[in-house]
Coordinates of C-alpha atoms in Angstrom, one line a residue:
Chain A
M1 CA 103.9 121.2 137.9
K2 CA 104.5 117.5 138.4
K3 CA 108.0 116.5 139.4
S4 CA 108.6 114.2 136.4
K5 CA 107.7 117.0 134.1
V6 CA 110.3 119.3 135.7
F7 CA 112.8 116.5 135.4
W8 CA 112.1 116.0 131.6
G9 CA 112.2 119.8 131.2
Y10 CA 115.7 119.9 132.6
A11 CA 116.8 116.8 130.7
I12 CA 115.7 118.4 127.4
L13 CA 117.4 121.7 128.3
A14 CA 120.6 119.8 129.1
L15 CA 120.6 117.9 125.8
L16 CA 119.8 121.1 124.0
I17 CA 122.9 122.9 125.5
Y18 CA 125.0 119.9 124.7
A19 CA 123.8 119.7 121.1
V20 CA 124.2 123.4 120.4
V21 CA 127.7 123.5 121.7
Q22 CA 128.6 120.2 119.9
V23 CA 127.3 121.7 116.6
M24 CA 129.2 124.9 117.2
I25 CA 132.4 122.9 117.9
S26 CA 132.0 120.8 114.8
T27 CA 131.3 123.8 112.6
G28 CA 134.3 125.6 114.1
A29 CA 132.3 128.4 115.6
I30 CA 134.0 127.6 119.0
N31 CA 137.7 127.4 118.4
F32 CA 140.2 125.3 120.3
Y33 CA 140.8 128.0 123.0
Y34 CA 137.2 128.3 124.0
Q35 CA 136.7 124.5 123.7
N36 CA 139.5 124.1 126.2
M37 CA 137.9 126.7 128.5
L38 CA 134.6 124.8 128.3
I39 CA 136.3 121.5 129.3
T40 CA 138.1 123.3 132.2
M41 CA 134.7 124.8 133.2
C42 CA 133.2 121.3 133.2
I43 CA 136.0 119.9 135.3
N44 CA 135.7 122.7 137.8
I45 CA 131.9 122.2 138.0
M46 CA 132.5 118.5 138.8
L47 CA 135.1 119.4 141.5
A48 CA 132.9 122.1 143.0
V49 CA 129.8 119.8 143.1
S50 CA 131.8 116.9 144.5
L51 CA 133.2 119.0 147.3
H52 CA 129.8 120.6 147.9
I53 CA 128.4 117.3 149.0
V54 CA 131.1 117.0 151.7
I55 CA 131.2 120.6 152.9
G56 CA 127.9 122.0 151.9
I57 CA 125.6 119.1 152.6
T58 CA 127.3 117.1 155.3
G59 CA 129.2 120.0 156.9
Q60 CA 132.5 118.2 157.0
F61 CA 135.3 120.7 156.4
S62 CA 137.6 118.9 154.0
I63 CA 140.3 121.0 152.3
G64 CA 142.2 118.1 150.7
H65 CA 140.1 117.6 147.6
A66 CA 143.1 118.0 145.3
G67 CA 144.3 114.6 146.6
F68 CA 141.3 112.8 145.2
L69 CA 141.6 114.7 142.0
A70 CA 145.2 113.5 141.8
V71 CA 144.2 109.9 142.5
G72 CA 141.6 110.0 139.7
A73 CA 144.1 111.7 137.3
Y74 CA 147.0 109.3 137.9
I75 CA 145.0 106.1 138.0
S76 CA 143.2 106.9 134.8
A77 CA 146.5 107.9 133.1
I78 CA 148.0 104.6 134.2
F79 CA 145.0 102.7 132.7
T80 CA 145.3 104.4 129.3
M81 CA 149.0 105.0 129.0
K82 CA 150.5 101.9 130.8
L83 CA 147.8 99.3 130.5
G84 CA 146.4 100.4 127.1
M85 CA 142.8 100.4 128.2
P86 CA 140.1 102.5 126.5
F87 CA 139.4 106.0 127.9
P88 CA 135.9 105.2 129.3
T89 CA 137.3 102.3 131.3
A90 CA 140.0 104.6 132.6
I91 CA 137.5 107.2 133.7
L92 CA 135.6 104.6 135.7
A93 CA 138.8 103.2 137.2
G94 CA 140.0 106.7 138.2
A95 CA 136.7 107.4 139.9
V96 CA 136.5 104.0 141.7
F97 CA 140.1 104.3 142.9
A98 CA 139.4 107.9 144.1
A99 CA 136.3 106.6 146.0
L100 CA 138.4 103.9 147.6
A101 CA 141.0 106.5 148.6
G102 CA 138.1 108.6 150.0
L103 CA 137.0 105.6 152.1
L104 CA 140.6 105.0 153.2
V105 CA 141.0 108.6 154.3
G106 CA 137.5 109.1 155.5
I107 CA 137.2 106.2 157.9
P108 CA 140.0 107.3 160.3
T109 CA 139.8 111.1 159.9
L110 CA 136.1 111.7 160.0
R111 CA 136.1 111.1 163.7
L112 CA 137.8 114.5 163.9
K113 CA 135.8 117.7 163.8
G114 CA 136.1 121.2 162.3
D115 CA 139.6 122.6 162.2
Y116 CA 141.3 119.2 163.0
L117 CA 139.5 117.5 160.2
A118 CA 140.5 120.3 157.8
I119 CA 144.1 120.0 158.7
A120 CA 144.1 116.2 158.6
T121 CA 142.5 116.1 155.1
L122 CA 145.0 118.7 154.0
G123 CA 147.8 116.4 155.3
F124 CA 146.3 113.4 153.6
A125 CA 146.2 115.3 150.3
E126 CA 149.8 116.3 150.7
I127 CA 150.8 112.7 151.5
I128 CA 149.0 111.5 148.3
R129 CA 150.8 114.1 146.3
I130 CA 154.2 113.2 147.8
V131 CA 153.5 109.5 147.0
F132 CA 152.9 110.3 143.3
L133 CA 156.0 112.5 143.4
N134 CA 158.1 109.6 144.6
V135 CA 156.8 106.8 142.4
D136 CA 159.0 106.4 139.3
Y137 CA 156.3 104.4 137.6
V138 CA 154.3 107.5 137.0
G139 CA 157.3 109.7 136.2
G140 CA 158.0 111.3 139.6
A141 CA 158.5 115.0 139.6
A142 CA 159.2 115.1 135.8
G143 CA 155.6 114.1 135.2
M144 CA 153.8 111.6 132.9
Q145 CA 153.0 111.8 129.2
V146 CA 149.3 111.5 128.6
T147 CA 147.4 111.6 125.3
H148 CA 144.7 114.2 124.7
Q149 CA 141.4 112.3 124.9
S150 CA 139.0 114.5 126.8
N151 CA 136.5 116.3 124.7
W152 CA 133.3 118.2 125.1
T153 CA 131.1 115.0 125.1
Y154 CA 133.0 113.4 128.0
A155 CA 133.2 116.6 130.0
F156 CA 129.5 117.5 129.5
F157 CA 128.2 114.0 130.4
G158 CA 130.6 113.9 133.4
V159 CA 129.0 117.1 134.7
L160 CA 125.5 115.8 133.9
I161 CA 126.0 112.5 135.8
T162 CA 127.7 114.3 138.7
V163 CA 124.9 116.9 139.1
L164 CA 122.2 114.3 138.7
V165 CA 123.6 111.8 141.2
I166 CA 124.5 114.5 143.8
S167 CA 121.2 116.4 143.6
N168 CA 119.2 113.1 143.8
F169 CA 121.3 112.0 146.7
T170 CA 120.7 115.4 148.5
N171 CA 116.9 115.1 148.1
S172 CA 116.8 111.5 149.2
R173 CA 116.4 110.1 152.7
H174 CA 120.2 109.8 152.9
G175 CA 120.7 113.4 151.9
R176 CA 118.4 114.6 154.6
A177 CA 120.4 112.6 157.1
C178 CA 123.6 114.3 155.8
I179 CA 121.9 117.7 156.2
S180 CA 120.9 116.9 159.7
I181 CA 124.5 116.1 160.5
R182 CA 125.5 119.4 159.1
E183 CA 123.0 121.2 161.3
D184 CA 123.7 119.4 164.5
E185 CA 125.8 116.3 164.6
I186 CA 125.1 115.4 168.3
A187 CA 121.4 115.9 167.9
S188 CA 121.2 113.8 164.7
D189 CA 123.2 111.1 166.4
A190 CA 120.7 111.1 169.2
M191 CA 117.9 110.8 166.7
G192 CA 119.3 107.5 165.6
I193 CA 121.2 108.6 162.5
N194 CA 124.4 106.6 161.9
T195 CA 126.6 109.7 161.6
T196 CA 129.8 108.0 160.8
Y197 CA 128.2 105.9 158.0
Y198 CA 126.7 109.0 156.4
K199 CA 129.9 111.1 156.7
V200 CA 132.0 108.4 155.2
A201 CA 129.4 107.8 152.5
A202 CA 129.3 111.5 151.5
F203 CA 133.1 111.6 151.6
A204 CA 133.3 108.6 149.3
I205 CA 130.8 109.9 146.8
G206 CA 132.6 113.3 146.8
S207 CA 135.9 111.5 146.1
F208 CA 134.3 109.4 143.4
F209 CA 133.3 112.4 141.4
A210 CA 136.6 114.2 142.1
G211 CA 138.2 111.1 140.6
L212 CA 135.9 111.4 137.6
A213 CA 137.0 115.0 137.2
G214 CA 140.6 114.0 137.6
A215 CA 140.4 111.4 134.8
I216 CA 139.1 114.1 132.4
Y217 CA 141.6 116.6 133.7
A218 CA 144.5 114.2 133.1
H219 CA 143.5 113.6 129.5
N220 CA 143.0 117.2 128.7
F221 CA 146.6 118.2 128.8
Y222 CA 149.6 116.4 127.5
I223 CA 151.5 116.1 130.7
L224 CA 150.5 115.2 134.3
Q225 CA 152.7 116.6 137.1
P226 CA 152.3 116.2 140.9
T227 CA 152.8 120.0 141.4
A228 CA 149.3 120.6 139.9
F229 CA 147.7 118.9 142.9
G230 CA 149.1 121.0 145.8
F231 CA 147.0 122.8 148.4
L232 CA 146.5 125.7 146.1
K233 CA 144.4 123.4 143.9
S234 CA 142.5 122.3 147.0
F235 CA 141.9 126.0 148.0
D236 CA 140.8 126.8 144.4
I237 CA 138.0 124.1 144.7
L238 CA 137.1 125.3 148.2
I239 CA 136.7 128.8 146.8
F240 CA 134.1 127.6 144.3
V241 CA 132.0 126.0 147.1
V242 CA 132.4 128.8 149.6
L243 CA 131.7 131.6 147.1
G244 CA 128.7 129.9 145.7
G245 CA 127.2 129.3 149.0
L246 CA 127.8 126.6 151.6
G247 CA 125.0 124.2 150.9
S248 CA 123.9 125.4 147.5
L249 CA 124.4 123.1 144.5
S250 CA 123.5 125.7 141.9
G251 CA 125.6 128.2 143.8
S252 CA 128.8 126.1 143.5
I253 CA 128.1 125.5 139.8
I254 CA 127.6 129.2 139.1
A255 CA 130.7 130.1 141.1
A256 CA 132.7 127.5 139.2
I257 CA 131.6 128.8 135.8
F258 CA 132.2 132.4 136.8
L259 CA 135.6 131.9 138.4
T260 CA 136.8 129.7 135.4
V261 CA 135.9 132.5 133.0
I262 CA 137.7 135.1 135.2
S263 CA 140.8 133.0 135.7
T264 CA 141.0 132.2 132.0
Y265 CA 141.1 135.9 131.2
L266 CA 143.6 136.6 134.0
Q267 CA 145.9 133.7 132.9
G268 CA 148.6 136.2 131.9
F269 CA 148.6 137.7 135.4
P270 CA 148.5 134.9 138.0
E271 CA 149.5 137.2 140.9
T272 CA 146.6 139.5 140.2
R273 CA 144.3 136.6 139.9
M274 CA 145.2 135.2 143.3
I275 CA 145.0 138.7 144.9
I276 CA 141.5 139.2 143.6
Y277 CA 140.6 135.6 144.6
S278 CA 141.8 136.1 148.2
L279 CA 140.2 139.5 148.6
V280 CA 136.9 138.2 147.3
L281 CA 137.2 135.3 149.7
I282 CA 137.9 137.5 152.7
L283 CA 135.2 140.1 151.9
V284 CA 132.5 137.4 151.2
M285 CA 133.4 135.7 154.5
L286 CA 133.3 139.0 156.4
Y287 CA 130.0 140.3 155.1
R288 CA 128.3 137.1 154.0
P289 CA 129.7 134.1 155.9
T290 CA 127.3 131.6 154.3
G291 CA 128.5 132.4 150.7
L292 CA 126.7 134.4 148.0
M293 CA 123.7 132.0 147.6
G294 CA 123.6 130.7 151.2
T295 CA 121.7 127.4 151.2
K296 CA 119.3 128.6 148.5
E297 CA 119.2 127.1 145.0
I298 CA 118.7 129.0 141.8
T299 CA 115.3 127.4 141.4
D300 CA 114.2 128.8 144.8
L301 CA 115.0 132.3 143.5
L302 CA 113.0 131.8 140.3
K303 CA 109.8 130.9 141.9
F304 CA 109.7 133.6 144.7
G305 CA 106.2 134.6 143.6
K306 CA 104.6 131.3 144.7
K307 CA 104.2 130.8 148.4
G308 CA 106.1 127.7 149.5
G309 CA 106.9 126.6 146.0
T310 CA 106.6 123.1 144.8
K311 CA 107.1 120.4 147.4
A312 CA 110.2 118.4 146.7
Chain B
M1 CA 179.2 110.6 166.0
E2 CA 177.1 111.0 162.9
W3 CA 173.8 110.7 164.8
I4 CA 174.8 113.5 167.3
Q5 CA 175.5 115.7 164.3
Q6 CA 172.0 114.9 162.9
L7 CA 170.5 115.5 166.3
V8 CA 172.1 119.0 166.4
N9 CA 170.7 119.7 162.9
G10 CA 167.3 118.4 163.9
I11 CA 167.2 120.6 167.1
S12 CA 168.2 123.7 165.0
L13 CA 165.3 123.0 162.6
G14 CA 163.0 122.0 165.4
S15 CA 163.6 125.3 167.3
I16 CA 162.5 127.2 164.2
Y17 CA 159.3 125.1 164.1
A18 CA 158.9 125.6 167.8
L19 CA 159.1 129.4 167.5
I20 CA 156.3 129.4 164.8
A21 CA 154.3 126.9 166.7
L22 CA 154.3 129.1 169.8
G23 CA 152.3 131.8 167.9
Y24 CA 149.9 129.2 166.6
T25 CA 149.3 127.6 169.9
M26 CA 148.8 131.0 171.7
V27 CA 146.3 132.2 169.0
Y28 CA 144.5 128.9 169.0
G29 CA 144.3 128.8 172.8
I30 CA 142.7 132.2 172.9
I31 CA 140.3 132.4 170.0
K32 CA 140.2 128.8 168.7
L33 CA 141.3 129.7 165.2
I34 CA 144.0 128.1 163.1
N35 CA 145.7 131.2 161.9
F36 CA 146.7 130.1 158.4
A37 CA 148.3 133.5 157.8
H38 CA 150.8 132.8 160.6
G39 CA 153.2 131.1 158.2
D40 CA 153.1 134.1 156.0
V41 CA 153.9 136.4 158.9
F42 CA 157.0 134.2 159.3
M43 CA 157.8 134.8 155.6
L44 CA 157.3 138.6 156.0
G45 CA 159.7 138.4 159.0
A46 CA 162.3 136.7 156.8
F47 CA 162.0 139.4 154.1
I48 CA 162.0 142.3 156.6
G49 CA 165.2 140.8 158.1
F50 CA 166.7 140.4 154.6
Y51 CA 166.0 144.0 153.6
A52 CA 167.3 145.3 157.0
I53 CA 170.6 143.4 156.7
A54 CA 171.2 143.6 152.9
R55 CA 169.8 147.0 152.0
W56 CA 169.9 149.1 155.1
E57 CA 173.1 147.4 156.5
M58 CA 171.8 146.8 160.0
N59 CA 173.5 144.3 162.2
F60 CA 171.8 141.0 162.9
F61 CA 170.3 141.8 166.3
L62 CA 168.9 145.1 165.1
A63 CA 167.4 143.4 162.1
L64 CA 165.9 140.7 164.3
I65 CA 164.3 143.3 166.6
M66 CA 163.0 145.3 163.7
A67 CA 161.5 142.2 162.1
M68 CA 159.9 141.2 165.3
M69 CA 158.4 144.7 165.9
L70 CA 157.0 145.0 162.3
C71 CA 155.6 141.5 162.4
A72 CA 153.9 142.3 165.7
V73 CA 152.2 145.3 164.0
I74 CA 151.3 143.2 161.0
G75 CA 149.8 140.5 163.2
V76 CA 147.6 143.1 165.1
I77 CA 146.5 144.6 161.8
I78 CA 145.5 141.1 160.5
E79 CA 143.6 140.4 163.6
R80 CA 141.8 143.8 163.7
V81 CA 140.9 143.8 160.1
A82 CA 140.1 140.2 159.2
Y83 CA 139.4 138.2 162.4
K84 CA 137.8 140.6 164.8
R85 CA 134.4 140.6 163.0
L86 CA 134.4 136.8 162.9
R87 CA 134.6 136.1 166.6
S88 CA 131.0 135.0 166.7
A89 CA 130.9 133.5 163.2
T90 CA 131.1 129.9 162.4
R91 CA 134.5 128.1 162.6
I92 CA 134.4 127.4 158.9
A93 CA 134.0 131.1 158.0
A94 CA 136.9 132.0 160.3
L95 CA 139.1 129.3 158.8
I96 CA 138.3 130.3 155.2
T97 CA 139.1 133.9 156.0
A98 CA 142.4 132.8 157.4
I99 CA 143.2 131.0 154.2
G100 CA 142.2 134.1 152.3
V101 CA 144.5 136.3 154.4
S102 CA 147.3 133.8 153.8
L103 CA 146.9 133.9 150.0
L104 CA 146.5 137.7 150.0
I105 CA 149.9 138.2 151.9
E106 CA 151.7 135.7 149.6
Y107 CA 150.5 137.1 146.3
T108 CA 150.8 140.7 147.4
V109 CA 154.5 140.1 148.1
I110 CA 154.8 138.2 144.8
F111 CA 153.0 141.1 143.0
F112 CA 155.5 143.7 144.3
R113 CA 158.8 141.8 144.1
G114 CA 158.2 138.7 141.9
S115 CA 158.4 135.1 143.1
S116 CA 162.2 134.6 142.6
P117 CA 164.1 133.5 145.7
E118 CA 166.5 135.8 147.5
A119 CA 169.9 134.8 148.9
Y120 CA 170.3 135.8 152.5
P121 CA 173.5 137.7 153.4
T122 CA 175.9 136.0 155.8
V123 CA 175.8 137.7 159.1
F124 CA 178.4 135.6 160.9
A125 CA 181.5 134.1 159.5
A126 CA 180.7 130.4 159.1
K127 CA 182.9 128.8 161.7
N128 CA 182.6 125.3 163.0
F129 CA 183.2 124.3 166.6
D130 CA 184.5 120.9 167.1
I131 CA 183.0 119.4 170.2
F132 CA 183.9 115.8 170.8
G133 CA 184.1 115.2 167.1
V134 CA 180.7 116.9 166.4
Q135 CA 180.8 119.9 164.0
I136 CA 178.5 122.6 165.4
S137 CA 178.3 125.7 163.3
T138 CA 177.9 129.2 164.6
Q139 CA 174.6 129.4 162.9
S140 CA 173.2 126.4 164.9
I141 CA 174.4 128.0 168.1
L142 CA 172.8 131.3 167.1
I143 CA 169.5 129.7 166.3
L144 CA 169.5 127.8 169.5
S145 CA 170.4 130.7 171.7
V146 CA 168.0 133.1 170.1
S147 CA 165.2 130.5 170.4
I148 CA 166.0 129.7 174.0
V149 CA 166.1 133.4 174.9
L150 CA 162.8 134.1 173.2
M151 CA 161.1 131.1 174.8
V152 CA 162.3 132.0 178.3
L153 CA 161.0 135.6 177.6
L154 CA 157.7 134.2 176.5
Q155 CA 157.4 132.1 179.6
F156 CA 158.2 135.1 181.7
I157 CA 155.5 137.2 179.9
V158 CA 152.8 134.6 180.2
H159 CA 153.4 133.7 183.8
Q160 CA 154.8 136.8 185.5
T161 CA 153.2 139.8 183.9
K162 CA 149.8 141.3 184.0
I163 CA 149.1 140.9 180.3
G164 CA 150.2 137.3 180.5
K165 CA 147.7 136.7 183.3
A166 CA 145.0 138.4 181.2
M167 CA 145.9 136.1 178.3
R168 CA 145.6 133.0 180.4
A169 CA 142.3 134.2 181.8
V170 CA 140.8 135.0 178.3
S171 CA 141.9 131.6 177.0
H172 CA 140.3 129.9 179.9
D173 CA 137.0 131.6 179.7
A174 CA 136.6 134.8 177.7
D175 CA 133.2 135.8 179.1
A176 CA 134.2 135.4 182.7
A177 CA 137.4 137.4 182.0
K178 CA 135.3 140.2 180.6
L179 CA 133.2 140.2 183.7
M180 CA 136.3 140.5 185.8
G181 CA 137.3 143.7 184.0
I182 CA 139.8 142.3 181.5
N183 CA 139.8 144.1 178.1
V184 CA 139.4 141.0 175.9
D185 CA 140.0 142.8 172.6
N186 CA 143.3 144.2 173.7
T187 CA 144.4 140.9 175.2
I188 CA 143.7 139.1 171.9
S189 CA 145.6 141.8 170.0
A190 CA 148.5 141.4 172.4
T191 CA 148.5 137.6 171.8
F192 CA 148.6 138.2 168.1
A193 CA 151.4 140.7 168.5
I194 CA 153.5 138.4 170.6
G195 CA 152.8 135.4 168.4
S196 CA 153.6 137.3 165.2
A197 CA 156.8 138.7 166.7
L198 CA 158.0 135.2 167.5
A199 CA 157.1 134.2 163.9
G200 CA 159.1 137.2 162.6
A201 CA 162.1 136.2 164.7
A202 CA 161.8 132.6 163.3
G203 CA 161.8 134.0 159.8
V204 CA 165.0 135.9 160.3
I205 CA 166.9 133.0 161.8
F206 CA 165.5 130.7 159.2
G207 CA 166.9 133.1 156.5
V208 CA 170.3 133.1 158.3
Y209 CA 170.4 129.4 158.6
Y210 CA 169.1 128.3 155.3
T211 CA 170.2 131.3 153.3
R212 CA 167.4 131.1 150.8
I213 CA 164.0 132.8 151.1
D214 CA 161.0 133.2 148.8
P215 CA 157.5 134.5 149.1
L216 CA 155.9 131.0 149.4
M217 CA 158.4 129.8 152.0
G218 CA 155.9 130.3 154.8
V219 CA 153.4 127.7 153.6
L220 CA 155.1 124.4 154.5
P221 CA 156.8 125.6 157.8
G222 CA 153.5 127.1 158.8
L223 CA 151.7 123.9 158.3
K224 CA 154.4 122.0 160.1
A225 CA 154.4 124.4 163.0
F226 CA 150.7 123.7 163.3
V227 CA 151.5 120.0 163.3
A228 CA 154.0 120.7 166.1
A229 CA 151.4 122.6 168.1
V230 CA 148.9 119.7 167.7
L231 CA 151.6 117.2 168.6
G232 CA 152.4 119.0 171.9
G233 CA 148.8 119.7 172.7
I234 CA 147.3 122.8 171.2
G235 CA 147.0 125.8 173.5
I236 CA 149.9 124.5 175.7
I237 CA 153.1 126.5 175.4
P238 CA 155.7 123.9 176.6
G239 CA 153.8 121.5 174.3
A240 CA 154.5 123.6 171.3
M241 CA 158.2 123.8 172.1
T242 CA 158.4 120.0 172.6
G243 CA 156.3 119.4 169.5
G244 CA 158.5 121.6 167.4
L245 CA 161.7 119.9 168.6
V246 CA 160.3 116.4 168.1
L247 CA 159.2 117.3 164.6
G248 CA 162.5 118.8 163.6
V249 CA 164.4 115.8 164.9
V250 CA 162.1 113.3 163.1
E251 CA 162.4 115.2 159.9
T252 CA 166.1 115.3 160.1
I253 CA 166.3 111.6 160.8
V254 CA 164.0 110.8 157.9
S255 CA 166.3 112.8 155.6
A256 CA 169.4 111.3 157.1
L257 CA 168.1 107.8 156.4
G258 CA 168.0 108.7 152.7
Y259 CA 164.3 109.5 152.3
S260 CA 164.6 113.2 152.0
L261 CA 161.8 113.4 149.5
W262 CA 159.4 111.8 152.0
R263 CA 160.4 114.4 154.7
D264 CA 157.3 116.5 154.3
A265 CA 155.1 113.4 154.3
A266 CA 156.6 112.4 157.7
A267 CA 155.2 115.5 159.3
F268 CA 151.7 114.8 158.1
V269 CA 151.8 111.2 159.0
I270 CA 152.8 112.2 162.5
L271 CA 149.8 114.7 162.5
I272 CA 147.3 112.1 161.4
L273 CA 148.6 109.5 163.9
I274 CA 148.5 111.9 166.8
L275 CA 145.0 113.1 165.8
I276 CA 143.7 109.6 165.8
L277 CA 145.6 108.1 168.7
R278 CA 145.8 111.1 171.1
P279 CA 143.9 114.1 169.8
A280 CA 144.8 116.2 172.9
G281 CA 148.5 116.0 172.1
I282 CA 151.4 114.8 174.3
F283 CA 150.8 117.3 177.1
G284 CA 147.0 117.6 176.8
K285 CA 144.4 116.1 179.0
N286 CA 141.5 114.3 177.4
T287 CA 138.4 116.3 178.1
R288 CA 134.9 115.0 177.6
E289 CA 132.8 116.6 175.0
K290 CA 130.0 118.7 176.4
V291 CA 126.6 118.3 174.8

């Protein structure tokens, strides 16, 4: 099949899913509870995919993703609530500021490797959270009132844009460069790839979409508090990526959907939820350290009959 | 004399960080793993100490020893069950497992006893000594003396005993140590046991000093102890002690200047600065990366 045909096939499928759900929402077949779950699912997919480009594609172990989520959430909330801007502008602003934060954090820290990078990004995320905790303009610890403006349309198109951009980036020349950095940083440096440039670029793109998710997250509830962006949130996002497979875009999406459904049903038992999460995390790492899907995509699994498959 | 007072408080806090950091630095030195669960072993130590003193009416030293012993056992179990299989796995897999173990310990404790905090019983009558106008509480003296005794003990174990020699050999080169007839697995377990025992002791004295413990108390001190270990140069025992003390004093100064809400940020700012400016830490030597 020609590549453009595949693309249009997916585009029609996506629009069909959107239209069906939208019709079901407007006729009341999906009630408020499930609508909320769908939006949470979309936010989680965006977060998983945006972290996937940093950890799965570029191989940079960042565990401070909640920090960029917080930047996107707070900046967009400031734009709508304090400056009176329309919601789409606020989404864009949240994403842009998160990307700037990503650049700011990425340029100094991406010289570090492995564990040190992990702990430094965790530290940066905590610093971001503490800054929001101490700024009275955004309500400090008490939190900030935000109107409910996110709906299925914003959430769905957020996911669509995120997945589209990140999958296209992965399959481009730049994405290949990032993958080579994941496989062997020193060798790809020797091959003439500007490793710092690509690491920072992937980091900034990841932060951009985390900010986008943050903007939708902020306007999905009525109050925004810094406690929502601690390291538990970062670990939650990390779990999506790891469980789905380090390096698999569809894997992270499936894990995000699956875990959102599970945690929605376990909402009444938060301890049990975390025990299950952590056990799953340990067992997956012990028996399948590359995650459930590895670096495979769902499309690879569907065409196992054909030798070699279509050339991307 | 206000600043000496703050310095004493800072050193008390810093010696708790130092005790936790010692375990981090030993484990990192030997298997190159950030043991995220270490902070939770610290929490378990605090709870074991609490139950020992409040429920089973032991005295402080007995409780301290019991917490240390149980924590040592827990540390070895964690290593054998979760980390042993991952010695040859990627660093990311090991780190994620460590995060998983940490969450598992925290939420298992919450599952069994709830997340409400517990008030530590007083073990010593609060009495202040007045030394040149500086008020020093019995608790501070207790913390300092316990920490110093444990650190001296650790130095003795690492430098004078056979197991200490084996630990240093494995951390230097595990394969060569194996060829020389050292049982690497047992040595790694011993490292976990000693590190976890120190964390357990830190948990008990933390409880006595701050009188408030809860199941998530291990997270922040754990991360800060890691910062302390990095600050001193990871894998270096005197470095961890110095790093812990420096961090404790800096935090206390930040609080004393009226920025107590920024206290936690200070530790991470220090971490990022040290990682960027001097990644090997205060005591570390810069080594060239091998290709």
